[in-house]
Structure formats: structure tokens, C-alpha cells
Amino acid sequence: TICTGEDGSKLSVKATAADGGKKLPVSAVVWNPFVEKSKGMSDFGDEEYHDMLCVEPGILSGISAVLPGKQVTFEQVITSL
């Protein structure tokens, strides 16, 4: 996926996931705390939301609960173009 900012800057985002070697479909949640939430974040300046974007990969379907001793592996690569 390629995202383009207002200033023309571009980012490439690639995310993968596997459950015991089996590839899984990955979705992403993209968010920004905006004005009110940023004011309530102790480790975040009130105006820093202008320069922040969070991209979180996740699996929304097609996987059962991760049982003790098992693992699901995620990899996310964000590249500035």
C-alpha cells in the first residue's frame, strides 16, 4: 500500500503474518489521536498529533485463538519513498 501526504511525501506499508508457517491475511488499522485524545496522553504533546500516524497490523478473521505455547508472527515494513 502506498500513502501520499499533503506535502507529496509517500510511504509504502507492507505487513505479513504467519501462524506456524501458514500465511494469514493481514488488515491494518490507521489512526491519529487528533485534538482531544492527544491532550489526554501523558507521553504526547497537545499539538504532536499533526505529525503522527499510527499503522497497526492485525488479523481480523481466519484464525482461532492463539493457544499457550503457540505463536503468530507479524512483520511490518514502512518505507519512505
PDB file of N, CA, C and O in Angstrom:
ATOM      1  N   THR A   1       0.850  -1.173   0.000  1.00  0.00           N
ATOM      2  CA  THR A   1       0.000   0.000   0.000  1.00  0.00           C
ATOM      3  C   THR A   1       0.891   1.229   0.000  1.00  0.00           C
ATOM      4  O   THR A   1       1.863   1.271   0.736  1.00  0.00           O
ATOM      5  N   ILE A   2       0.538   2.236  -0.776  1.00  0.00           N
ATOM      6  CA  ILE A   2       1.304   3.486  -0.777  1.00  0.00           C
ATOM      7  C   ILE A   2       0.375   4.605  -0.334  1.00  0.00           C
ATOM      8  O   ILE A   2      -0.736   4.749  -0.826  1.00  0.00           O
ATOM      9  N   CYS A   3       0.841   5.395   0.647  1.00  0.00           N
ATOM     10  CA  CYS A   3       0.089   6.531   1.170  1.00  0.00           C
ATOM     11  C   CYS A   3       0.814   7.803   0.759  1.00  0.00           C
ATOM     12  O   CYS A   3       2.037   7.867   0.798  1.00  0.00           O
ATOM     13  N   THR A   4       0.052   8.831   0.382  1.00  0.00           N
ATOM     14  CA  THR A   4       0.639  10.100  -0.013  1.00  0.00           C
ATOM     15  C   THR A   4       0.149  11.193   0.929  1.00  0.00           C
ATOM     16  O   THR A   4      -1.047  11.331   1.153  1.00  0.00           O
ATOM     17  N   GLY A   5       1.095  11.977   1.480  1.00  0.00           N
ATOM     18  CA  GLY A   5       0.755  13.067   2.387  1.00  0.00           C
ATOM     19  C   GLY A   5       0.405  14.337   1.619  1.00  0.00           C
ATOM     20  O   GLY A   5       0.611  14.426   0.405  1.00  0.00           O
ATOM     21  N   GLU A   6      -0.133  15.326   2.334  1.00  0.00           N
ATOM     22  CA  GLU A   6      -0.486  16.615   1.729  1.00  0.00           C
ATOM     23  C   GLU A   6       0.695  17.264   1.024  1.00  0.00           C
ATOM     24  O   GLU A   6       0.537  17.953   0.030  1.00  0.00           O
ATOM     25  N   ASP A   7       1.893  17.055   1.572  1.00  0.00           N
ATOM     26  CA  ASP A   7       3.089  17.679   1.013  1.00  0.00           C
ATOM     27  C   ASP A   7       3.698  16.866  -0.125  1.00  0.00           C
ATOM     28  O   ASP A   7       4.759  17.197  -0.636  1.00  0.00           O
ATOM     29  N   GLY A   8       3.037  15.780  -0.543  1.00  0.00           N
ATOM     30  CA  GLY A   8       3.538  14.947  -1.620  1.00  0.00           C
ATOM     31  C   GLY A   8       4.441  13.816  -1.154  1.00  0.00           C
ATOM     32  O   GLY A   8       4.865  12.994  -1.960  1.00  0.00           O
ATOM     33  N   SER A   9       4.741  13.770   0.149  1.00  0.00           N
ATOM     34  CA  SER A   9       5.575  12.684   0.665  1.00  0.00           C
ATOM     35  C   SER A   9       4.821  11.362   0.522  1.00  0.00           C
ATOM     36  O   SER A   9       3.599  11.317   0.565  1.00  0.00           O
ATOM     37  N   LYS A  10       5.576  10.282   0.340  1.00  0.00           N
ATOM     38  CA  LYS A  10       4.948   8.982   0.132  1.00  0.00           C
ATOM     39  C   LYS A  10       5.563   7.943   1.051  1.00  0.00           C
ATOM     40  O   LYS A  10       6.755   7.956   1.328  1.00  0.00           O
ATOM     41  N   LEU A  11       4.696   7.031   1.528  1.00  0.00           N
ATOM     42  CA  LEU A  11       5.117   5.903   2.347  1.00  0.00           C
ATOM     43  C   LEU A  11       4.596   4.618   1.728  1.00  0.00           C
ATOM     44  O   LEU A  11       3.478   4.568   1.231  1.00  0.00           O
ATOM     45  N   SER A  12       5.398   3.586   1.789  1.00  0.00           N
ATOM     46  CA  SER A  12       4.971   2.252   1.401  1.00  0.00           C
ATOM     47  C   SER A  12       4.818   1.457   2.684  1.00  0.00           C
ATOM     48  O   SER A  12       5.702   1.487   3.542  1.00  0.00           O
ATOM     49  N   VAL A  13       3.698   0.738   2.836  1.00  0.00           N
ATOM     50  CA  VAL A  13       3.456  -0.072   4.029  1.00  0.00           C
ATOM     51  C   VAL A  13       3.188  -1.509   3.582  1.00  0.00           C
ATOM     52  O   VAL A  13       2.318  -1.753   2.759  1.00  0.00           O
ATOM     53  N   LYS A  14       3.974  -2.443   4.127  1.00  0.00           N
ATOM     54  CA  LYS A  14       3.782  -3.855   3.818  1.00  0.00           C
ATOM     55  C   LYS A  14       3.715  -4.622   5.131  1.00  0.00           C
ATOM     56  O   LYS A  14       4.581  -4.467   5.988  1.00  0.00           O
ATOM     57  N   ALA A  15       2.667  -5.439   5.298  1.00  0.00           N
ATOM     58  CA  ALA A  15       2.518  -6.229   6.526  1.00  0.00           C
ATOM     59  C   ALA A  15       2.228  -7.674   6.152  1.00  0.00           C
ATOM     60  O   ALA A  15       1.477  -7.952   5.219  1.00  0.00           O
ATOM     61  N   THR A  16       2.853  -8.599   6.884  1.00  0.00           N
ATOM     62  CA  THR A  16       2.624 -10.023   6.685  1.00  0.00           C
ATOM     63  C   THR A  16       2.411 -10.688   8.040  1.00  0.00           C
ATOM     64  O   THR A  16       2.835 -10.165   9.067  1.00  0.00           O
ATOM     65  N   ALA A  17       1.759 -11.855   8.021  1.00  0.00           N
ATOM     66  CA  ALA A  17       1.546 -12.613   9.254  1.00  0.00           C
ATOM     67  C   ALA A  17       1.578 -14.102   8.920  1.00  0.00           C
ATOM     68  O   ALA A  17       1.231 -14.514   7.813  1.00  0.00           O
ATOM     69  N   ALA A  18       2.002 -14.900   9.899  1.00  0.00           N
ATOM     70  CA  ALA A  18       2.036 -16.346   9.722  1.00  0.00           C
ATOM     71  C   ALA A  18       1.707 -17.037  11.039  1.00  0.00           C
ATOM     72  O   ALA A  18       2.082 -16.569  12.103  1.00  0.00           O
ATOM     73  N   ASP A  19       0.991 -18.135  10.930  1.00  0.00           N
ATOM     74  CA  ASP A  19       0.642 -18.977  12.071  1.00  0.00           C
ATOM     75  C   ASP A  19       1.288 -20.333  11.824  1.00  0.00           C
ATOM     76  O   ASP A  19       0.808 -21.109  11.010  1.00  0.00           O
ATOM     77  N   GLY A  20       2.427 -20.574  12.481  1.00  0.00           N
ATOM     78  CA  GLY A  20       3.137 -21.834  12.280  1.00  0.00           C
ATOM     79  C   GLY A  20       3.558 -22.040  10.839  1.00  0.00           C
ATOM     80  O   GLY A  20       3.499 -23.144  10.325  1.00  0.00           O
ATOM     81  N   GLY A  21       3.935 -20.999  10.141  1.00  0.00           N
ATOM     82  CA  GLY A  21       4.371 -21.105   8.748  1.00  0.00           C
ATOM     83  C   GLY A  21       3.241 -20.898   7.752  1.00  0.00           C
ATOM     84  O   GLY A  21       3.483 -20.712   6.568  1.00  0.00           O
ATOM     85  N   LYS A  22       1.998 -20.941   8.196  1.00  0.00           N
ATOM     86  CA  LYS A  22       0.846 -20.720   7.304  1.00  0.00           C
ATOM     87  C   LYS A  22       0.609 -19.217   7.192  1.00  0.00           C
ATOM     88  O   LYS A  22       0.387 -18.536   8.191  1.00  0.00           O
ATOM     89  N   LYS A  23       0.674 -18.690   5.945  1.00  0.00           N
ATOM     90  CA  LYS A  23       0.451 -17.261   5.742  1.00  0.00           C
ATOM     91  C   LYS A  23      -1.002 -16.908   6.051  1.00  0.00           C
ATOM     92  O   LYS A  23      -1.920 -17.672   5.741  1.00  0.00           O
ATOM     93  N   LEU A  24      -1.187 -15.746   6.668  1.00  0.00           N
ATOM     94  CA  LEU A  24      -2.524 -15.285   7.050  1.00  0.00           C
ATOM     95  C   LEU A  24      -2.803 -13.920   6.427  1.00  0.00           C
ATOM     96  O   LEU A  24      -1.880 -13.119   6.259  1.00  0.00           O
ATOM     97  N   PRO A  25      -4.073 -13.628   6.105  1.00  0.00           N
ATOM     98  CA  PRO A  25      -4.404 -12.308   5.579  1.00  0.00           C
ATOM     99  C   PRO A  25      -4.266 -11.252   6.673  1.00  0.00           C
ATOM    100  O   PRO A  25      -4.660 -11.480   7.814  1.00  0.00           O
ATOM    101  N   VAL A  26      -3.699 -10.114   6.321  1.00  0.00           N
ATOM    102  CA  VAL A  26      -3.459  -9.046   7.297  1.00  0.00           C
ATOM    103  C   VAL A  26      -4.280  -7.815   6.927  1.00  0.00           C
ATOM    104  O   VAL A  26      -4.342  -7.420   5.770  1.00  0.00           O
ATOM    105  N   SER A  27      -4.911  -7.244   7.931  1.00  0.00           N
ATOM    106  CA  SER A  27      -5.613  -5.971   7.782  1.00  0.00           C
ATOM    107  C   SER A  27      -4.817  -4.921   8.545  1.00  0.00           C
ATOM    108  O   SER A  27      -3.878  -5.258   9.254  1.00  0.00           O
ATOM    109  N   ALA A  28      -5.201  -3.674   8.409  1.00  0.00           N
ATOM    110  CA  ALA A  28      -4.489  -2.624   9.142  1.00  0.00           C
ATOM    111  C   ALA A  28      -5.479  -1.618   9.706  1.00  0.00           C
ATOM    112  O   ALA A  28      -6.506  -1.330   9.107  1.00  0.00           O
ATOM    113  N   VAL A  29      -5.132  -1.112  10.877  1.00  0.00           N
ATOM    114  CA  VAL A  29      -5.864  -0.013  11.488  1.00  0.00           C
ATOM    115  C   VAL A  29      -4.926   1.191  11.419  1.00  0.00           C
ATOM    116  O   VAL A  29      -3.785   1.121  11.848  1.00  0.00           O
ATOM    117  N   VAL A  30      -5.402   2.270  10.809  1.00  0.00           N
ATOM    118  CA  VAL A  30      -4.619   3.504  10.703  1.00  0.00           C
ATOM    119  C   VAL A  30      -5.341   4.557  11.525  1.00  0.00           C
ATOM    120  O   VAL A  30      -6.540   4.764  11.353  1.00  0.00           O
ATOM    121  N   TRP A  31      -4.626   5.187  12.472  1.00  0.00           N
ATOM    122  CA  TRP A  31      -5.303   6.152  13.330  1.00  0.00           C
ATOM    123  C   TRP A  31      -4.395   7.295  13.725  1.00  0.00           C
ATOM    124  O   TRP A  31      -3.185   7.230  13.589  1.00  0.00           O
ATOM    125  N   ASN A  32      -5.028   8.341  14.204  1.00  0.00           N
ATOM    126  CA  ASN A  32      -4.372   9.536  14.722  1.00  0.00           C
ATOM    127  C   ASN A  32      -5.207   9.989  15.910  1.00  0.00           C
ATOM    128  O   ASN A  32      -6.437   9.989  15.837  1.00  0.00           O
ATOM    129  N   PRO A  33      -4.596  10.363  17.034  1.00  0.00           N
ATOM    130  CA  PRO A  33      -5.369  10.704  18.226  1.00  0.00           C
ATOM    131  C   PRO A  33      -6.153  12.009  18.095  1.00  0.00           C
ATOM    132  O   PRO A  33      -7.090  12.245  18.845  1.00  0.00           O
ATOM    133  N   PHE A  34      -5.795  12.862  17.165  1.00  0.00           N
ATOM    134  CA  PHE A  34      -6.413  14.153  16.923  1.00  0.00           C
ATOM    135  C   PHE A  34      -6.383  15.015  18.193  1.00  0.00           C
ATOM    136  O   PHE A  34      -5.628  14.764  19.111  1.00  0.00           O
ATOM    137  N   VAL A  35      -7.163  16.066  18.258  1.00  0.00           N
ATOM    138  CA  VAL A  35      -7.026  17.105  19.284  1.00  0.00           C
ATOM    139  C   VAL A  35      -7.309  16.613  20.696  1.00  0.00           C
ATOM    140  O   VAL A  35      -6.435  16.654  21.569  1.00  0.00           O
ATOM    141  N   GLU A  36      -8.515  16.147  20.969  1.00  0.00           N
ATOM    142  CA  GLU A  36      -8.921  15.822  22.334  1.00  0.00           C
ATOM    143  C   GLU A  36      -8.123  14.665  22.935  1.00  0.00           C
ATOM    144  O   GLU A  36      -7.669  14.744  24.064  1.00  0.00           O
ATOM    145  N   LYS A  37      -7.970  13.586  22.192  1.00  0.00           N
ATOM    146  CA  LYS A  37      -7.253  12.438  22.745  1.00  0.00           C
ATOM    147  C   LYS A  37      -5.781  12.773  22.993  1.00  0.00           C
ATOM    148  O   LYS A  37      -5.204  12.336  23.984  1.00  0.00           O
ATOM    149  N   SER A  38      -5.166  13.572  22.110  1.00  0.00           N
ATOM    150  CA  SER A  38      -3.751  13.911  22.311  1.00  0.00           C
ATOM    151  C   SER A  38      -3.551  14.711  23.596  1.00  0.00           C
ATOM    152  O   SER A  38      -2.524  14.578  24.260  1.00  0.00           O
ATOM    153  N   LYS A  39      -4.535  15.507  23.983  1.00  0.00           N
ATOM    154  CA  LYS A  39      -4.436  16.282  25.225  1.00  0.00           C
ATOM    155  C   LYS A  39      -4.448  15.373  26.457  1.00  0.00           C
ATOM    156  O   LYS A  39      -3.918  15.735  27.494  1.00  0.00           O
ATOM    157  N   GLY A  40      -5.031  14.191  26.341  1.00  0.00           N
ATOM    158  CA  GLY A  40      -5.106  13.275  27.471  1.00  0.00           C
ATOM    159  C   GLY A  40      -3.972  12.261  27.528  1.00  0.00           C
ATOM    160  O   GLY A  40      -3.903  11.459  28.446  1.00  0.00           O
ATOM    161  N   MET A  41      -3.073  12.289  26.545  1.00  0.00           N
ATOM    162  CA  MET A  41      -1.962  11.334  26.508  1.00  0.00           C
ATOM    163  C   MET A  41      -0.748  11.946  27.194  1.00  0.00           C
ATOM    164  O   MET A  41      -0.203  12.938  26.723  1.00  0.00           O
ATOM    165  N   SER A  42      -0.318  11.351  28.312  1.00  0.00           N
ATOM    166  CA  SER A  42       0.761  11.935  29.115  1.00  0.00           C
ATOM    167  C   SER A  42       2.111  11.944  28.393  1.00  0.00           C
ATOM    168  O   SER A  42       2.956  12.779  28.685  1.00  0.00           O
ATOM    169  N   ASP A  43       2.315  11.042  27.446  1.00  0.00           N
ATOM    170  CA  ASP A  43       3.596  10.986  26.743  1.00  0.00           C
ATOM    171  C   ASP A  43       3.531  11.640  25.366  1.00  0.00           C
ATOM    172  O   ASP A  43       4.355  11.386  24.497  1.00  0.00           O
ATOM    173  N   PHE A  44       2.548  12.511  25.168  1.00  0.00           N
ATOM    174  CA  PHE A  44       2.269  13.069  23.854  1.00  0.00           C
ATOM    175  C   PHE A  44       1.928  14.545  24.019  1.00  0.00           C
ATOM    176  O   PHE A  44       1.037  14.896  24.791  1.00  0.00           O
ATOM    177  N   GLY A  45       2.613  15.431  23.323  1.00  0.00           N
ATOM    178  CA  GLY A  45       2.311  16.856  23.399  1.00  0.00           C
ATOM    179  C   GLY A  45       0.965  17.175  22.761  1.00  0.00           C
ATOM    180  O   GLY A  45       0.536  16.492  21.833  1.00  0.00           O
ATOM    181  N   ASP A  46       0.305  18.214  23.246  1.00  0.00           N
ATOM    182  CA  ASP A  46      -1.035  18.578  22.765  1.00  0.00           C
ATOM    183  C   ASP A  46      -1.115  18.778  21.254  1.00  0.00           C
ATOM    184  O   ASP A  46      -2.147  18.548  20.645  1.00  0.00           O
ATOM    185  N   GLU A  47      -0.039  19.244  20.639  1.00  0.00           N
ATOM    186  CA  GLU A  47      -0.060  19.540  19.205  1.00  0.00           C
ATOM    187  C   GLU A  47       0.695  18.511  18.362  1.00  0.00           C
ATOM    188  O   GLU A  47       0.805  18.667  17.152  1.00  0.00           O
ATOM    189  N   GLU A  48       1.223  17.471  18.979  1.00  0.00           N
ATOM    190  CA  GLU A  48       2.014  16.492  18.234  1.00  0.00           C
ATOM    191  C   GLU A  48       1.190  15.624  17.285  1.00  0.00           C
ATOM    192  O   GLU A  48       1.738  14.965  16.413  1.00  0.00           O
ATOM    193  N   TYR A  49      -0.121  15.640  17.426  1.00  0.00           N
ATOM    194  CA  TYR A  49      -0.958  14.841  16.537  1.00  0.00           C
ATOM    195  C   TYR A  49      -0.809  15.274  15.087  1.00  0.00           C
ATOM    196  O   TYR A  49      -1.060  14.495  14.167  1.00  0.00           O
ATOM    197  N   HIS A  50      -0.371  16.510  14.847  1.00  0.00           N
ATOM    198  CA  HIS A  50      -0.163  16.997  13.477  1.00  0.00           C
ATOM    199  C   HIS A  50       0.892  16.179  12.736  1.00  0.00           C
ATOM    200  O   HIS A  50       0.854  16.079  11.506  1.00  0.00           O
ATOM    201  N   ASP A  51       1.835  15.614  13.467  1.00  0.00           N
ATOM    202  CA  ASP A  51       2.968  14.913  12.861  1.00  0.00           C
ATOM    203  C   ASP A  51       2.972  13.423  13.178  1.00  0.00           C
ATOM    204  O   ASP A  51       4.019  12.792  13.180  1.00  0.00           O
ATOM    205  N   MET A  52       1.797  12.851  13.434  1.00  0.00           N
ATOM    206  CA  MET A  52       1.737  11.457  13.878  1.00  0.00           C
ATOM    207  C   MET A  52       0.720  10.653  13.076  1.00  0.00           C
ATOM    208  O   MET A  52      -0.356  11.130  12.767  1.00  0.00           O
ATOM    209  N   LEU A  53       1.108   9.448  12.747  1.00  0.00           N
ATOM    210  CA  LEU A  53       0.213   8.495  12.121  1.00  0.00           C
ATOM    211  C   LEU A  53       0.596   7.124  12.665  1.00  0.00           C
ATOM    212  O   LEU A  53       1.774   6.767  12.687  1.00  0.00           O
ATOM    213  N   CYS A  54      -0.365   6.363  13.132  1.00  0.00           N
ATOM    214  CA  CYS A  54      -0.093   5.031  13.667  1.00  0.00           C
ATOM    215  C   CYS A  54      -0.705   3.996  12.723  1.00  0.00           C
ATOM    216  O   CYS A  54      -1.870   4.105  12.360  1.00  0.00           O
ATOM    217  N   VAL A  55       0.096   3.014  12.322  1.00  0.00           N
ATOM    218  CA  VAL A  55      -0.367   1.927  11.462  1.00  0.00           C
ATOM    219  C   VAL A  55      -0.161   0.627  12.236  1.00  0.00           C
ATOM    220  O   VAL A  55       0.965   0.269  12.563  1.00  0.00           O
ATOM    221  N   GLU A  56      -1.259  -0.052  12.555  1.00  0.00           N
ATOM    222  CA  GLU A  56      -1.205  -1.282  13.349  1.00  0.00           C
ATOM    223  C   GLU A  56      -1.738  -2.454  12.536  1.00  0.00           C
ATOM    224  O   GLU A  56      -2.908  -2.474  12.179  1.00  0.00           O
ATOM    225  N   PRO A  57      -0.883  -3.447  12.230  1.00  0.00           N
ATOM    226  CA  PRO A  57      -1.374  -4.625  11.511  1.00  0.00           C
ATOM    227  C   PRO A  57      -2.165  -5.530  12.448  1.00  0.00           C
ATOM    228  O   PRO A  57      -1.936  -5.544  13.653  1.00  0.00           O
ATOM    229  N   GLY A  58      -3.093  -6.264  11.881  1.00  0.00           N
ATOM    230  CA  GLY A  58      -3.871  -7.195  12.688  1.00  0.00           C
ATOM    231  C   GLY A  58      -4.557  -8.224  11.811  1.00  0.00           C
ATOM    232  O   GLY A  58      -4.657  -8.064  10.602  1.00  0.00           O
ATOM    233  N   ILE A  59      -5.006  -9.281  12.441  1.00  0.00           N
ATOM    234  CA  ILE A  59      -5.755 -10.327  11.743  1.00  0.00           C
ATOM    235  C   ILE A  59      -7.190 -10.245  12.238  1.00  0.00           C
ATOM    236  O   ILE A  59      -7.448 -10.399  13.430  1.00  0.00           O
ATOM    237  N   LEU A  60      -8.099  -9.963  11.338  1.00  0.00           N
ATOM    238  CA  LEU A  60      -9.491  -9.759  11.732  1.00  0.00           C
ATOM    239  C   LEU A  60     -10.334 -11.026  11.622  1.00  0.00           C
ATOM    240  O   LEU A  60     -11.380 -11.129  12.233  1.00  0.00           O
ATOM    241  N   SER A  61      -9.886 -11.976  10.794  1.00  0.00           N
ATOM    242  CA  SER A  61     -10.646 -13.219  10.654  1.00  0.00           C
ATOM    243  C   SER A  61      -9.728 -14.329  10.145  1.00  0.00           C
ATOM    244  O   SER A  61      -8.601 -14.077   9.735  1.00  0.00           O
ATOM    245  N   GLY A  62     -10.208 -15.544  10.188  1.00  0.00           N
ATOM    246  CA  GLY A  62      -9.467 -16.663   9.632  1.00  0.00           C
ATOM    247  C   GLY A  62      -8.441 -17.280  10.574  1.00  0.00           C
ATOM    248  O   GLY A  62      -7.597 -18.051  10.135  1.00  0.00           O
ATOM    249  N   ILE A  63      -8.501 -16.948  11.855  1.00  0.00           N
ATOM    250  CA  ILE A  63      -7.562 -17.534  12.809  1.00  0.00           C
ATOM    251  C   ILE A  63      -8.290 -17.806  14.121  1.00  0.00           C
ATOM    252  O   ILE A  63      -9.137 -17.038  14.551  1.00  0.00           O
ATOM    253  N   SER A  64      -7.976 -18.944  14.720  1.00  0.00           N
ATOM    254  CA  SER A  64      -8.544 -19.221  16.038  1.00  0.00           C
ATOM    255  C   SER A  64      -7.689 -18.551  17.107  1.00  0.00           C
ATOM    256  O   SER A  64      -6.671 -17.960  16.806  1.00  0.00           O
ATOM    257  N   ALA A  65      -8.110 -18.675  18.332  1.00  0.00           N
ATOM    258  CA  ALA A  65      -7.356 -18.103  19.447  1.00  0.00           C
ATOM    259  C   ALA A  65      -5.937 -18.663  19.449  1.00  0.00           C
ATOM    260  O   ALA A  65      -5.714 -19.823  19.097  1.00  0.00           O
ATOM    261  N   VAL A  66      -4.991 -17.831  19.834  1.00  0.00           N
ATOM    262  CA  VAL A  66      -3.607 -18.277  19.953  1.00  0.00           C
ATOM    263  C   VAL A  66      -3.470 -18.981  21.309  1.00  0.00           C
ATOM    264  O   VAL A  66      -3.583 -18.349  22.353  1.00  0.00           O
ATOM    265  N   LEU A  67      -3.258 -20.269  21.261  1.00  0.00           N
ATOM    266  CA  LEU A  67      -3.201 -21.085  22.471  1.00  0.00           C
ATOM    267  C   LEU A  67      -1.825 -20.986  23.129  1.00  0.00           C
ATOM    268  O   LEU A  67      -0.832 -20.653  22.468  1.00  0.00           O
ATOM    269  N   PRO A  68      -1.735 -21.285  24.423  1.00  0.00           N
ATOM    270  CA  PRO A  68      -0.438 -21.268  25.109  1.00  0.00           C
ATOM    271  C   PRO A  68       0.588 -22.132  24.365  1.00  0.00           C
ATOM    272  O   PRO A  68       0.267 -23.240  23.920  1.00  0.00           O
ATOM    273  N   GLY A  69       1.780 -21.605  24.194  1.00  0.00           N
ATOM    274  CA  GLY A  69       2.846 -22.320  23.501  1.00  0.00           C
ATOM    275  C   GLY A  69       2.842 -22.130  21.996  1.00  0.00           C
ATOM    276  O   GLY A  69       3.761 -22.545  21.310  1.00  0.00           O
ATOM    277  N   LYS A  70       1.797 -21.519  21.450  1.00  0.00           N
ATOM    278  CA  LYS A  70       1.715 -21.261  20.008  1.00  0.00           C
ATOM    279  C   LYS A  70       2.062 -19.795  19.753  1.00  0.00           C
ATOM    280  O   LYS A  70       2.031 -18.965  20.654  1.00  0.00           O
ATOM    281  N   GLN A  71       2.361 -19.464  18.503  1.00  0.00           N
ATOM    282  CA  GLN A  71       2.654 -18.068  18.198  1.00  0.00           C
ATOM    283  C   GLN A  71       2.169 -17.697  16.802  1.00  0.00           C
ATOM    284  O   GLN A  71       2.083 -18.541  15.920  1.00  0.00           O
ATOM    285  N   VAL A  72       1.836 -16.442  16.653  1.00  0.00           N
ATOM    286  CA  VAL A  72       1.540 -15.846  15.363  1.00  0.00           C
ATOM    287  C   VAL A  72       2.584 -14.759  15.174  1.00  0.00           C
ATOM    288  O   VAL A  72       2.836 -13.967  16.081  1.00  0.00           O
ATOM    289  N   THR A  73       3.210 -14.731  14.017  1.00  0.00           N
ATOM    290  CA  THR A  73       4.283 -13.789  13.758  1.00  0.00           C
ATOM    291  C   THR A  73       3.811 -12.710  12.790  1.00  0.00           C
ATOM    292  O   THR A  73       3.212 -13.020  11.757  1.00  0.00           O
ATOM    293  N   PHE A  74       4.061 -11.447  13.161  1.00  0.00           N
ATOM    294  CA  PHE A  74       3.743 -10.310  12.306  1.00  0.00           C
ATOM    295  C   PHE A  74       5.036  -9.636  11.878  1.00  0.00           C
ATOM    296  O   PHE A  74       5.982  -9.547  12.660  1.00  0.00           O
ATOM    297  N   GLU A  75       5.038  -9.114  10.671  1.00  0.00           N
ATOM    298  CA  GLU A  75       6.135  -8.263  10.225  1.00  0.00           C
ATOM    299  C   GLU A  75       5.515  -7.079   9.499  1.00  0.00           C
ATOM    300  O   GLU A  75       4.619  -7.243   8.680  1.00  0.00           O
ATOM    301  N   GLN A  76       5.983  -5.894   9.829  1.00  0.00           N
ATOM    302  CA  GLN A  76       5.506  -4.674   9.175  1.00  0.00           C
ATOM    303  C   GLN A  76       6.715  -3.863   8.756  1.00  0.00           C
ATOM    304  O   GLN A  76       7.606  -3.622   9.563  1.00  0.00           O
ATOM    305  N   VAL A  77       6.732  -3.453   7.490  1.00  0.00           N
ATOM    306  CA  VAL A  77       7.825  -2.638   6.976  1.00  0.00           C
ATOM    307  C   VAL A  77       7.219  -1.362   6.409  1.00  0.00           C
ATOM    308  O   VAL A  77       6.354  -1.412   5.536  1.00  0.00           O
ATOM    309  N   ILE A  78       7.666  -0.218   6.937  1.00  0.00           N
ATOM    310  CA  ILE A  78       7.222   1.089   6.443  1.00  0.00           C
ATOM    311  C   ILE A  78       8.437   1.755   5.815  1.00  0.00           C
ATOM    312  O   ILE A  78       9.476   1.912   6.459  1.00  0.00           O
ATOM    313  N   THR A  79       8.319   2.135   4.542  1.00  0.00           N
ATOM    314  CA  THR A  79       9.422   2.726   3.800  1.00  0.00           C
ATOM    315  C   THR A  79       9.041   4.105   3.303  1.00  0.00           C
ATOM    316  O   THR A  79       7.966   4.269   2.721  1.00  0.00           O
ATOM    317  N   SER A  80       9.904   5.067   3.523  1.00  0.00           N
ATOM    318  CA  SER A  80       9.710   6.410   2.985  1.00  0.00           C
ATOM    319  C   SER A  80      10.216   6.406   1.551  1.00  0.00           C
ATOM    320  O   SER A  80      11.343   5.993   1.283  1.00  0.00           O
ATOM    321  N   LEU A  81       9.378   6.842   0.624  1.00  0.00           N
ATOM    322  CA  LEU A  81       9.751   6.820  -0.799  1.00  0.00           C
ATOM    323  C   LEU A  81      10.220   8.186  -1.279  1.00  0.00           C
ATOM    324  O   LEU A  81       9.851   9.190  -0.764  1.00  0.00           O
TER     325      LEU A  81
END
